[in-house]
XYZ file of C-alpha atoms in Angstrom:
734
model
C 92.886 36.396 -80.038
C 90.910 37.698 -83.042
C 87.312 37.606 -81.746
C 85.974 41.116 -81.358
C 82.886 43.237 -80.809
C 82.656 46.790 -82.087
C 80.330 49.469 -80.748
C 79.808 52.203 -78.157
C 80.358 52.555 -74.423
C 76.971 53.162 -72.784
C 78.095 53.370 -69.178
C 80.950 52.447 -66.817
C 79.508 51.442 -63.451
C 82.616 50.064 -61.731
C 86.172 51.349 -61.817
C 89.020 50.305 -59.538
C 92.175 52.285 -58.792
C 94.142 49.739 -60.835
C 92.071 50.473 -63.974
C 89.788 47.420 -63.904
C 86.359 48.454 -65.223
C 82.920 46.957 -65.687
C 80.270 48.585 -67.837
C 77.692 48.351 -70.609
C 78.556 48.187 -74.308
C 76.183 48.413 -77.283
C 77.310 45.962 -79.962
C 77.185 47.163 -83.595
C 79.503 44.676 -85.259
C 81.274 41.371 -84.574
C 83.350 38.829 -86.514
C 81.978 35.863 -84.532
C 78.793 34.148 -85.689
C 78.040 33.039 -82.102
C 78.123 36.674 -80.968
C 75.635 37.934 -83.569
C 72.767 37.440 -81.099
C 74.176 40.485 -79.297
C 74.042 42.823 -82.339
C 72.227 46.089 -81.521
C 71.975 44.941 -77.918
C 73.760 45.988 -74.732
C 76.211 43.552 -73.163
C 78.241 43.786 -69.957
C 82.013 44.042 -70.449
C 84.974 43.822 -68.073
C 88.720 44.340 -68.367
C 91.659 46.626 -67.653
C 91.587 50.024 -69.372
C 93.503 53.290 -69.299
C 90.390 55.383 -69.856
C 86.984 54.915 -71.457
C 84.674 57.653 -72.717
C 80.872 57.339 -72.662
C 79.364 56.962 -76.142
C 82.813 56.765 -77.749
C 83.377 53.952 -80.274
C 85.720 51.053 -79.469
C 86.706 47.626 -80.747
C 87.041 45.108 -77.923
C 89.046 41.909 -78.455
C 88.340 38.993 -76.141
C 85.631 36.440 -75.453
C 82.246 36.041 -73.821
C 82.408 34.403 -70.398
C 79.786 33.577 -67.807
C 80.135 35.441 -64.519
C 78.483 33.597 -61.564
C 76.807 36.822 -60.376
C 76.441 39.029 -63.472
C 75.841 36.386 -66.127
C 77.267 36.624 -69.663
C 79.858 39.349 -70.175
C 82.568 40.141 -72.704
C 85.997 39.759 -71.117
C 88.280 42.290 -72.857
C 91.896 41.252 -73.429
C 92.871 44.354 -75.422
C 91.031 47.167 -77.182
C 91.199 49.920 -79.809
C 89.743 53.423 -79.685
C 88.126 54.075 -83.078
C 88.045 57.318 -85.018
C 84.434 58.200 -85.781
C 83.227 57.542 -89.280
C 82.814 60.597 -91.489
C 79.019 60.714 -91.138
C 79.193 60.329 -87.370
C 81.747 63.144 -87.185
C 79.505 65.486 -89.142
C 76.528 64.625 -86.913
C 78.603 65.241 -83.777
C 79.883 68.511 -85.241
C 76.461 69.874 -86.220
C 74.918 68.878 -82.864
C 77.736 70.467 -80.851
C 77.466 73.724 -78.910
C 78.690 75.619 -81.961
C 75.195 75.280 -83.450
C 72.558 76.323 -80.880
C 69.183 74.684 -81.366
C 70.561 71.837 -83.515
C 70.326 68.602 -81.589
C 71.523 65.128 -82.542
C 68.152 64.223 -84.060
C 68.137 67.207 -86.448
C 71.823 66.764 -87.302
C 71.191 63.100 -88.156
C 68.333 64.051 -90.516
C 70.582 66.571 -92.280
C 73.393 64.050 -92.806
C 71.014 61.299 -93.907
C 69.649 63.636 -96.565
C 72.869 65.306 -97.727
C 75.397 62.495 -97.148
C 79.180 62.657 -96.683
C 79.387 65.993 -98.532
C 76.975 67.689 -96.114
C 79.352 70.484 -95.093
C 80.351 71.356 -98.687
C 76.727 71.291 -99.860
C 75.615 73.662 -97.097
C 78.472 76.064 -97.805
C 77.713 75.907 -101.519
C 74.062 76.871 -101.026
C 72.116 76.995 -97.771
C 68.964 76.119 -99.758
C 70.272 72.543 -99.804
C 69.254 72.393 -96.161
C 65.636 73.008 -97.188
C 65.658 69.500 -98.654
C 65.415 68.307 -95.042
C 61.676 68.444 -94.166
C 62.097 69.763 -90.611
C 64.496 72.598 -91.579
C 62.925 76.017 -92.138
C 64.650 78.875 -93.946
C 65.602 80.808 -90.803
C 67.289 77.734 -89.307
C 69.008 76.979 -92.647
C 70.420 80.521 -92.738
C 71.573 80.220 -89.129
C 73.432 76.958 -89.823
C 74.968 78.443 -92.987
C 76.077 81.657 -91.248
C 77.734 79.782 -88.403
C 79.332 77.290 -90.771
C 80.612 80.048 -93.054
C 82.347 81.685 -90.099
C 83.564 78.381 -88.796
C 84.735 76.689 -92.001
C 88.149 76.086 -90.584
C 86.679 74.784 -87.352
C 85.281 71.624 -88.903
C 88.649 70.494 -90.238
C 90.284 71.445 -86.952
C 87.717 69.609 -84.856
C 87.980 66.574 -87.120
C 91.779 66.685 -86.642
C 91.351 66.815 -82.856
C 89.020 63.809 -82.989
C 91.482 61.908 -85.128
C 94.268 62.322 -82.581
C 92.031 61.124 -79.734
C 89.782 63.880 -78.356
C 86.017 63.344 -78.213
C 83.709 65.876 -79.888
C 82.987 67.873 -76.719
C 86.676 68.174 -75.878
C 87.487 69.115 -79.478
C 84.899 71.919 -79.498
C 86.158 73.242 -76.137
C 89.748 73.319 -77.389
C 88.825 75.007 -80.661
C 86.755 77.681 -78.906
C 89.840 78.661 -76.861
C 92.585 78.509 -79.497
C 90.527 79.043 -82.711
C 92.754 79.253 -85.798
C 95.877 78.590 -83.666
C 94.550 75.228 -82.421
C 96.665 72.919 -84.568
C 99.765 75.088 -84.091
C 99.270 74.973 -80.291
C 98.730 71.212 -80.235
C 101.825 70.550 -82.318
C 103.989 72.975 -80.337
C 102.908 71.865 -76.842
C 99.718 69.862 -76.406
C 100.050 70.245 -72.617
C 99.147 73.964 -72.947
C 95.547 72.764 -73.296
C 95.467 71.819 -69.589
C 96.007 75.414 -68.435
C 93.771 77.118 -70.960
C 90.767 74.764 -71.332
C 88.476 73.970 -68.392
C 87.571 70.347 -67.856
C 90.454 68.730 -69.763
C 93.132 67.423 -67.406
C 96.606 65.989 -67.567
C 95.527 62.332 -67.828
C 93.462 62.951 -70.997
C 96.159 65.078 -72.632
C 98.990 62.785 -71.590
C 97.339 59.728 -73.120
C 97.087 61.508 -76.494
C 100.575 63.012 -76.244
C 102.248 59.657 -75.535
C 100.365 58.092 -78.421
C 101.851 60.874 -80.584
C 105.348 59.733 -79.587
C 106.120 62.379 -76.990
C 108.829 60.866 -74.754
C 108.136 59.925 -71.142
C 110.790 62.337 -69.900
C 109.899 65.252 -72.191
C 110.272 68.472 -70.183
C 106.846 69.661 -71.380
C 105.289 66.509 -69.940
C 107.118 66.719 -66.617
C 106.316 70.403 -66.069
C 102.670 69.970 -67.050
C 102.471 67.087 -64.595
C 103.963 69.234 -61.816
C 101.391 72.026 -62.190
C 98.575 69.485 -62.582
C 99.722 67.617 -59.458
C 99.870 70.854 -57.479
C 96.310 71.737 -58.445
C 95.163 68.162 -57.851
C 96.645 68.268 -54.345
C 94.811 71.509 -53.592
C 91.507 70.082 -54.806
C 91.852 66.862 -52.814
C 93.089 68.429 -49.567
C 91.541 71.902 -49.553
C 95.022 73.349 -48.979
C 96.254 76.229 -51.107
C 99.903 75.164 -51.040
C 101.862 71.914 -50.841
C 105.282 70.661 -49.803
C 108.019 69.605 -52.209
C 107.658 65.939 -51.182
C 103.868 65.938 -51.629
C 104.197 67.273 -55.175
C 107.046 64.895 -56.009
C 105.104 61.813 -54.868
C 101.930 62.890 -56.700
C 103.945 63.542 -59.869
C 105.720 60.214 -59.578
C 102.305 58.537 -59.556
C 101.088 60.282 -62.729
C 104.329 60.192 -64.725
C 104.901 56.478 -64.314
C 108.670 56.850 -64.685
C 111.636 57.073 -62.361
C 112.460 60.724 -61.940
C 115.289 61.812 -59.668
C 114.834 64.415 -56.952
C 117.441 66.569 -58.714
C 115.609 66.465 -62.056
C 112.307 67.211 -60.358
C 113.808 70.158 -58.473
C 115.289 71.514 -61.711
C 111.859 71.540 -63.383
C 109.998 73.060 -60.449
C 112.597 75.865 -60.278
C 112.112 76.390 -64.021
C 108.372 76.760 -63.426
C 109.166 79.284 -60.698
C 111.285 81.353 -63.125
C 108.485 81.112 -65.722
C 106.060 82.640 -63.208
C 103.856 79.538 -62.911
C 104.904 78.441 -59.422
C 105.598 80.575 -56.326
C 108.073 79.255 -53.755
C 107.971 80.696 -50.219
C 110.436 78.857 -47.952
C 109.069 75.286 -47.943
C 105.696 76.253 -49.421
C 105.016 75.614 -53.119
C 101.994 77.419 -54.566
C 100.541 77.647 -58.037
C 100.818 81.278 -59.159
C 97.115 81.311 -60.105
C 96.105 80.284 -56.559
C 98.650 82.634 -54.975
C 97.158 85.528 -56.953
C 93.670 84.662 -55.681
C 94.756 84.663 -52.029
C 96.694 87.904 -52.576
C 93.597 89.430 -54.174
C 91.446 88.533 -51.155
C 94.059 89.847 -48.718
C 94.413 93.151 -50.575
C 90.662 93.781 -50.681
C 90.090 92.735 -47.043
C 92.887 95.054 -45.880
C 91.362 97.921 -47.870
C 87.955 97.338 -46.230
C 89.465 97.141 -42.732
C 91.564 100.272 -43.195
C 88.734 102.304 -44.699
C 87.369 104.920 -42.317
C 84.106 103.948 -40.684
C 81.095 105.953 -41.769
C 79.320 107.790 -38.971
C 75.978 106.195 -38.164
C 73.343 108.392 -36.519
C 70.634 107.146 -34.186
C 72.451 104.025 -32.936
C 71.188 104.620 -29.380
C 67.573 104.221 -30.512
C 68.191 101.338 -32.887
C 67.983 98.342 -30.531
C 64.807 99.522 -28.721
C 63.233 100.098 -32.156
C 64.079 96.566 -33.299
C 62.899 94.983 -30.045
C 59.568 96.755 -30.376
C 58.856 95.762 -34.012
C 59.990 92.141 -33.568
C 58.629 91.808 -30.011
C 61.855 90.251 -28.746
C 64.619 91.046 -26.290
C 68.203 90.832 -27.562
C 71.034 89.733 -25.267
C 74.170 91.850 -25.042
C 76.127 89.871 -27.646
C 73.244 90.053 -30.136
C 72.998 93.820 -29.631
C 76.736 94.104 -30.153
C 76.527 91.974 -33.319
C 73.897 94.262 -34.863
C 75.807 97.451 -33.980
C 79.132 95.968 -35.164
C 77.597 94.959 -38.500
C 76.075 98.397 -39.053
C 79.159 100.396 -37.982
C 81.979 98.489 -39.688
C 82.868 98.104 -43.348
C 83.743 94.448 -42.872
C 82.641 92.223 -39.993
C 81.904 88.621 -39.030
C 79.086 87.073 -36.995
C 79.713 83.465 -36.041
C 77.967 80.966 -33.829
C 76.557 77.473 -33.674
C 72.950 76.366 -34.186
C 70.318 78.038 -32.039
C 72.410 81.126 -31.183
C 70.222 83.583 -33.092
C 72.242 84.314 -36.251
C 69.080 84.566 -38.362
C 67.451 86.873 -35.798
C 70.472 89.164 -36.015
C 70.372 89.193 -39.834
C 66.707 90.292 -39.660
C 67.707 93.030 -37.210
C 70.551 94.288 -39.436
C 68.291 94.389 -42.503
C 65.653 96.399 -40.677
C 68.313 98.652 -39.091
C 69.843 99.550 -42.433
C 66.426 100.307 -43.872
C 65.651 102.662 -40.963
C 69.052 104.400 -40.890
C 69.046 105.066 -44.648
C 65.315 105.892 -44.720
C 64.809 103.403 -47.550
C 61.606 102.143 -49.111
C 61.236 98.401 -49.670
C 62.361 98.884 -53.278
C 65.266 101.060 -52.181
C 66.332 98.417 -49.672
C 66.386 95.737 -52.380
C 68.494 97.990 -54.633
C 71.027 98.798 -51.915
C 71.247 95.594 -49.880
C 71.686 91.966 -50.875
C 71.504 88.759 -48.862
C 73.644 85.959 -50.340
C 74.380 82.272 -49.736
C 76.664 79.761 -51.489
C 73.833 77.382 -52.498
C 70.281 77.758 -53.740
C 68.875 75.714 -50.856
C 70.708 77.859 -48.272
C 69.512 81.026 -50.019
C 65.898 79.847 -49.997
C 66.141 78.833 -46.327
C 67.476 82.209 -45.175
C 64.913 84.007 -47.346
C 62.091 82.075 -45.634
C 63.572 82.857 -42.195
C 64.166 86.569 -42.759
C 61.377 87.366 -45.248
C 63.995 89.257 -47.272
C 65.084 88.415 -50.812
C 68.160 86.152 -50.949
C 70.067 84.630 -53.838
C 73.142 82.573 -54.563
C 76.497 84.274 -55.006
C 76.678 82.854 -58.537
C 73.336 84.424 -59.462
C 74.292 87.775 -57.943
C 77.556 87.788 -59.901
C 75.646 86.712 -63.062
C 77.583 83.578 -63.919
C 77.705 82.838 -67.646
C 77.815 79.070 -68.145
C 78.969 79.389 -71.764
C 82.156 81.217 -70.830
C 82.372 80.053 -67.203
C 82.839 83.677 -66.123
C 81.002 86.203 -63.970
C 79.426 89.222 -65.679
C 79.693 91.155 -62.415
C 83.454 91.476 -61.997
C 86.288 93.941 -61.374
C 85.540 95.639 -64.687
C 81.769 95.716 -64.145
C 81.079 96.153 -60.436
C 77.716 96.011 -58.695
C 76.235 99.211 -57.220
C 74.972 97.407 -54.121
C 75.987 99.085 -50.841
C 75.493 96.368 -48.223
C 76.182 92.636 -48.554
C 75.352 89.933 -46.007
C 76.733 86.466 -46.797
C 75.141 83.566 -44.904
C 76.686 80.077 -44.564
C 80.106 81.666 -45.101
C 81.981 78.550 -43.962
C 81.133 77.014 -47.350
C 82.851 79.732 -49.398
C 86.139 78.863 -51.111
C 88.903 81.287 -52.083
C 87.897 81.444 -55.756
C 84.264 82.360 -55.085
C 85.128 84.835 -52.336
C 87.704 86.588 -54.491
C 85.184 86.840 -57.339
C 82.614 88.315 -54.952
C 85.050 90.936 -53.668
C 86.088 91.740 -57.248
C 82.460 92.508 -58.114
C 81.901 94.990 -55.238
C 82.811 98.687 -55.082
C 85.026 100.232 -52.411
C 82.097 101.848 -50.555
C 80.407 98.525 -49.778
C 79.735 97.046 -46.317
C 80.168 93.279 -45.930
C 79.014 90.997 -43.130
C 79.971 87.330 -43.170
C 77.673 85.066 -41.153
C 78.385 81.412 -40.458
C 79.505 78.649 -38.160
C 83.285 78.263 -38.277
C 82.994 74.809 -36.686
C 81.185 73.360 -39.697
C 82.911 71.741 -42.655
C 84.996 74.098 -44.776
C 84.422 74.611 -48.486
C 84.742 71.741 -50.937
C 87.245 73.735 -53.014
C 90.527 75.089 -51.563
C 90.647 77.546 -48.716
C 89.286 78.104 -45.246
C 88.104 81.659 -45.701
C 85.799 82.167 -42.713
C 88.082 80.466 -40.192
C 91.162 82.287 -41.515
C 89.444 85.677 -41.259
C 88.357 84.931 -37.683
C 91.772 83.618 -36.631
C 93.700 86.755 -37.666
C 91.842 88.709 -34.917
C 91.717 91.859 -37.023
C 88.269 91.655 -38.613
C 85.587 92.802 -36.105
C 84.031 89.485 -35.046
C 81.141 88.616 -32.738
C 80.954 85.002 -31.589
C 77.486 84.073 -30.331
C 77.421 81.460 -27.583
C 74.000 81.651 -25.882
C 71.416 79.100 -27.034
C 67.903 80.200 -27.981
C 66.466 77.644 -30.406
C 65.944 74.870 -27.917
C 62.946 73.190 -26.304
C 63.009 71.715 -22.814
C 63.097 68.112 -24.061
C 65.618 68.911 -26.821
C 69.057 67.370 -26.814
C 70.192 67.871 -30.446
C 71.813 71.266 -29.952
C 73.454 70.262 -26.656
C 74.768 67.154 -28.401
C 76.163 69.328 -31.205
C 78.052 71.459 -28.691
C 79.429 68.358 -26.980
C 80.806 67.248 -30.358
C 82.155 70.723 -31.078
C 84.045 70.722 -27.765
C 85.219 67.122 -28.224
C 83.581 65.906 -24.985
C 80.619 63.543 -25.246
C 78.498 63.216 -22.103
C 78.408 59.884 -20.299
C 74.750 59.424 -21.234
C 74.951 60.165 -24.979
C 73.621 56.648 -25.730
C 70.417 57.288 -23.775
C 67.249 58.112 -25.700
C 66.147 61.759 -25.324
C 63.100 63.666 -26.570
C 64.505 64.437 -30.032
C 67.581 62.192 -30.010
C 68.383 58.484 -30.087
C 71.528 56.387 -30.453
C 70.897 52.802 -31.572
C 73.926 50.623 -30.873
C 74.410 47.846 -33.437
C 77.007 46.120 -35.588
C 77.761 47.342 -39.108
C 75.846 44.476 -40.765
C 72.633 45.565 -39.046
C 72.878 49.282 -39.855
C 71.264 49.197 -43.303
C 68.208 47.120 -42.224
C 67.661 49.404 -39.210
C 67.924 52.554 -41.349
C 65.285 51.085 -43.670
C 63.090 50.091 -40.703
C 63.245 53.618 -39.260
C 62.270 55.092 -42.629
C 59.306 52.694 -42.867
C 58.143 53.781 -39.397
C 58.475 57.440 -40.417
C 56.190 56.779 -43.409
C 53.672 55.027 -41.123
C 53.642 58.114 -38.903
C 52.777 60.304 -41.891
C 56.240 61.638 -42.772
C 57.420 61.750 -46.393
C 60.909 61.656 -47.852
C 60.818 65.455 -47.801
C 60.968 65.291 -44.008
C 63.465 62.428 -43.654
C 67.127 62.615 -44.659
C 69.805 59.931 -44.280
C 73.301 61.482 -44.035
C 76.345 59.289 -44.749
C 80.109 60.014 -44.933
C 80.907 57.625 -47.842
C 79.448 56.382 -51.129
C 80.706 52.799 -51.241
C 80.124 49.786 -48.987
C 77.089 48.097 -47.505
C 76.269 51.205 -45.450
C 77.383 53.648 -48.122
C 75.225 56.153 -49.974
C 74.845 54.116 -53.169
C 73.580 50.946 -51.489
C 71.330 52.821 -49.063
C 69.757 54.806 -51.901
C 68.903 51.641 -53.811
C 67.150 50.181 -50.770
C 65.490 53.401 -49.637
C 64.104 53.994 -53.132
C 62.136 50.747 -52.763
C 60.712 52.025 -49.467
C 59.893 55.628 -50.336
C 59.118 55.247 -54.048
C 58.666 51.606 -55.103
C 58.377 50.484 -58.714
C 54.902 50.921 -60.191
C 53.183 50.478 -63.549
C 51.966 54.052 -63.139
C 55.474 55.500 -62.869
C 57.875 55.899 -65.770
C 61.559 55.256 -65.132
C 64.929 55.174 -66.891
C 68.387 53.810 -66.124
C 71.525 55.965 -66.233
C 74.953 54.723 -65.129
C 73.301 51.667 -63.590
C 70.988 53.813 -61.422
C 67.196 53.655 -61.790
C 65.516 57.061 -61.803
C 61.746 56.944 -61.348
C 58.897 59.444 -61.376
C 58.430 60.601 -57.800
C 62.090 59.995 -56.869
C 63.938 62.300 -54.513
C 67.132 63.389 -56.313
C 70.277 65.353 -55.520
C 71.966 67.819 -57.881
C 75.781 67.543 -57.680
C 76.844 70.520 -59.847
C 75.730 74.120 -60.204
C 73.298 75.042 -62.975
C 73.537 78.706 -62.097
C 71.518 80.071 -65.015
C 68.603 78.038 -63.640
C 69.465 78.933 -60.003
C 70.076 75.265 -59.217
C 73.079 74.585 -57.005
C 75.310 71.719 -56.013
C 73.507 70.075 -53.071
C 69.963 71.060 -54.068
C 67.348 68.355 -53.554
C 64.423 67.923 -55.935
C 61.624 65.568 -56.955
C 61.235 63.998 -60.409
C 57.747 65.134 -61.449
C 57.668 63.387 -64.818
C 59.801 61.477 -67.329
C 59.475 61.759 -71.110
C 60.991 59.120 -73.383
C 61.484 59.233 -77.145
C 63.306 56.889 -79.489
C 66.574 58.794 -79.161
C 66.260 60.685 -75.921
C 64.930 60.873 -72.391
C 64.198 63.934 -70.272
C 62.935 64.542 -66.750
C 61.010 67.428 -65.185
C 62.489 68.008 -61.725
C 61.052 70.272 -59.037
C 63.768 71.832 -56.857
C 61.799 73.548 -54.070
C 59.525 75.322 -56.531
C 62.140 75.826 -59.254
C 61.025 73.506 -62.045
C 63.577 72.530 -64.690
C 63.830 70.074 -67.545
C 66.924 67.900 -67.379
C 68.187 65.933 -70.379
C 70.744 63.174 -70.751
C 73.701 65.550 -70.534
C 72.469 66.608 -67.052
C 71.946 63.096 -65.673
C 75.667 62.700 -64.928
C 75.169 65.335 -62.211
C 72.066 63.723 -60.729
C 71.917 61.148 -57.919
C 69.175 59.608 -55.851
C 68.684 61.793 -52.784
C 67.266 59.544 -50.055
C 70.789 59.176 -48.651
C 73.297 61.963 -49.295
C 76.753 62.911 -48.087
C 77.168 65.225 -45.116
C 79.153 67.585 -47.363
C 76.163 67.888 -49.717
C 73.828 68.621 -46.796
C 75.556 71.881 -45.854
C 73.261 74.875 -45.977
C 70.199 72.624 -45.522
C 68.044 71.558 -42.583
C 65.758 68.537 -42.281
C 63.023 67.615 -39.804
C 64.375 64.085 -39.315
C 68.038 63.124 -39.766
C 69.349 59.546 -39.613
C 73.143 59.040 -39.534
C 74.860 55.636 -39.784
C 77.979 55.296 -37.617
C 80.231 52.625 -39.072
C 83.927 52.066 -38.282
C 84.316 51.181 -41.958
C 83.993 54.951 -42.508
C 87.001 55.475 -40.245
C 89.002 57.378 -42.848
C 86.136 59.859 -43.329
C 85.082 60.328 -39.692
C 86.243 63.498 -37.963
C 84.787 66.110 -35.620
C 83.667 68.784 -38.062
C 81.977 66.243 -40.319
C 79.924 64.740 -37.490
C 79.120 68.195 -36.081
C 77.903 69.384 -39.487
C 75.680 66.312 -39.912
C 74.163 66.595 -36.449
C 73.362 70.302 -36.897
C 71.254 69.542 -40.003
C 68.516 68.031 -37.768
C 65.641 70.296 -36.721
C 63.236 67.952 -34.871
C 64.737 64.467 -34.652
C 68.219 62.946 -34.811
C 68.992 59.214 -34.781
C 72.480 57.738 -34.912
C 72.659 54.042 -35.803
C 75.734 51.897 -35.465
C 78.929 51.579 -33.498
C 79.584 53.927 -30.586
C 83.337 53.431 -31.177
C 82.879 55.054 -34.604
C 81.240 58.133 -33.087
C 83.811 58.447 -30.304
C 86.686 58.013 -32.762
C 85.294 60.695 -35.095
C 84.618 63.205 -32.306
C 88.168 62.809 -31.018
C 89.722 63.211 -34.492
C 90.575 66.768 -35.509
C 93.536 66.332 -37.881
C 91.318 66.717 -40.951
C 90.112 70.104 -39.794
C 93.187 72.248 -40.393
C 93.955 73.501 -43.880
C 97.222 74.969 -45.060
C 96.514 78.377 -46.543
C 98.407 81.646 -47.008
C 95.491 84.022 -46.440
C 96.168 84.762 -42.764
C 99.862 85.377 -43.413
C 99.165 87.627 -46.411
C 96.639 89.779 -44.527
C 98.844 90.159 -41.451
C 101.886 91.019 -43.579
C 99.815 93.589 -45.482
C 98.438 95.160 -42.306
C 101.878 95.427 -40.748
C 103.553 96.738 -43.895
């Protein structure tokens, strides 16, 4: 078959596990006269692919067919990945991160003016850049200076593109290996996986195999083993795996028959090389093992450190009760005293048990004991949370400055490192970490690294909520070892007479639903219905909420899964039409087959720490600006206003329906949760408990009671395999 279309991938909006994909393709060239009507237009394509990269150039061979649902689409039989043309390479190079302030538009103008010899002409005389109308002398000098220093980089980056990397990957690789890039690639291309963030085994392996590396090459097998081990940790939350788990995951990625004996040989080699640690039947990546060891060492040091004598403890509680006009129960008093006295302590409890009240008491206690001014308190004490939304919530509740852990540690997005670290520690004396159940081993280790030995740390959280997205179960592990001074709060305070939400949460936590959980209560309702009726009822409830004067800021739909009729994606599409329907007065754009519209509620799915925007933050699109070559959106995240461009849209979703994982650290007036047996794989006790505890005023469950009962009874997803407990106990007993 010789009919082809040539152009760029605009978006992939469906991808199956088998590699079947559907997406949009902008046609630039074709050899078929009948297909010329599609030139410079976007057409739907479908076919089986190994991997496709957005905006990369491809030649698709096949034919146009008519799909009964999606209309005309190009059915791909086979395809070629194309090396960018010289001019396109130069544009990509000049608009890369190597040249700050030079976007694609400016780079295009430069190349259009100077042609294929652009790089040589600039290096010959930077004044050649002044031939481009929009380029001033200071910018010309900047481009020249960078280019002069990076002369070798262009040829290297071009080489990386030629062998199959896209421009962003090529720049990342070059910035790590610099002048040794080509040498590294030729010696062992798989070294890139370990050293360069964001480039995994699948990408590297595709290029390596194309370069005639054999399927059973030891470099390939050993890279696959370490990748599989990390992949298992990311998908399970465990910090170690079994031999069989790693073998099966490797078998999947390698695509070849590999004997148990051969596999064992290579994993033992990795052990001797110091890349894998083997403890009995536990196999751990050395990098992860070092992180858990680092946490254990620092926790042991804090526990063993002699307590500082605190004067005036007998007058502390009466003082706090008088200024706050409250009466603490015995456990709350004990929590405050424990936090003040000990170098490292934990306060845990479910919703409504007074954790925030205790934090306020500890802050005020420390201020009084140390005789600090407000400014002195801010210098000496810090209140932290894993997400921006959680930080803002605790700041509103305590009236004390709070920030994310990333912001406190001064995360540098360019280098993906923290500026506050073991070589540059913070001078802060007292740290309180709220929503500690969300903290993974990597973040916690980085936090401990950035603190001096004389610091006090209090971890506050609900150990029954979902653990961190990344590996580890830090809070639960630290509680379970029974060495860290821990106060578990169990008396409910935040509850009205007609409230059932918190009682319901505790029923779920204990795995025992009451006989009347289906009955409507003051702030709670369970609507029994089949799965096909869930989506219409969710929409109907949201319409009624609008009629009663609520906005989408007050209403949040929480869902375990993205796909399916009652999944996040479908619900968002329908809820958008209810909360923010299409209007001639509202600009909109489409990205990855999702319509984003002015006024939309959106969810951020990755940290933008330099802007203090976190994974899970919810914002509103204030305005959209479109130009010929670009689109940008002004988004308001709870008062933090940022401009997002195309490169950020990948991390943006509609936020009318979000996952329960993304809701952690947040609270909403009205929560609606579908209960569908189709979610069976994702339903378990901690997930449901976490979702329920996000509701402040109203909770409605819609769906199948069997789904709720199944999830509440299921606890197997709650236990993570980690080494932290074992390492701390061994260190204490040593």
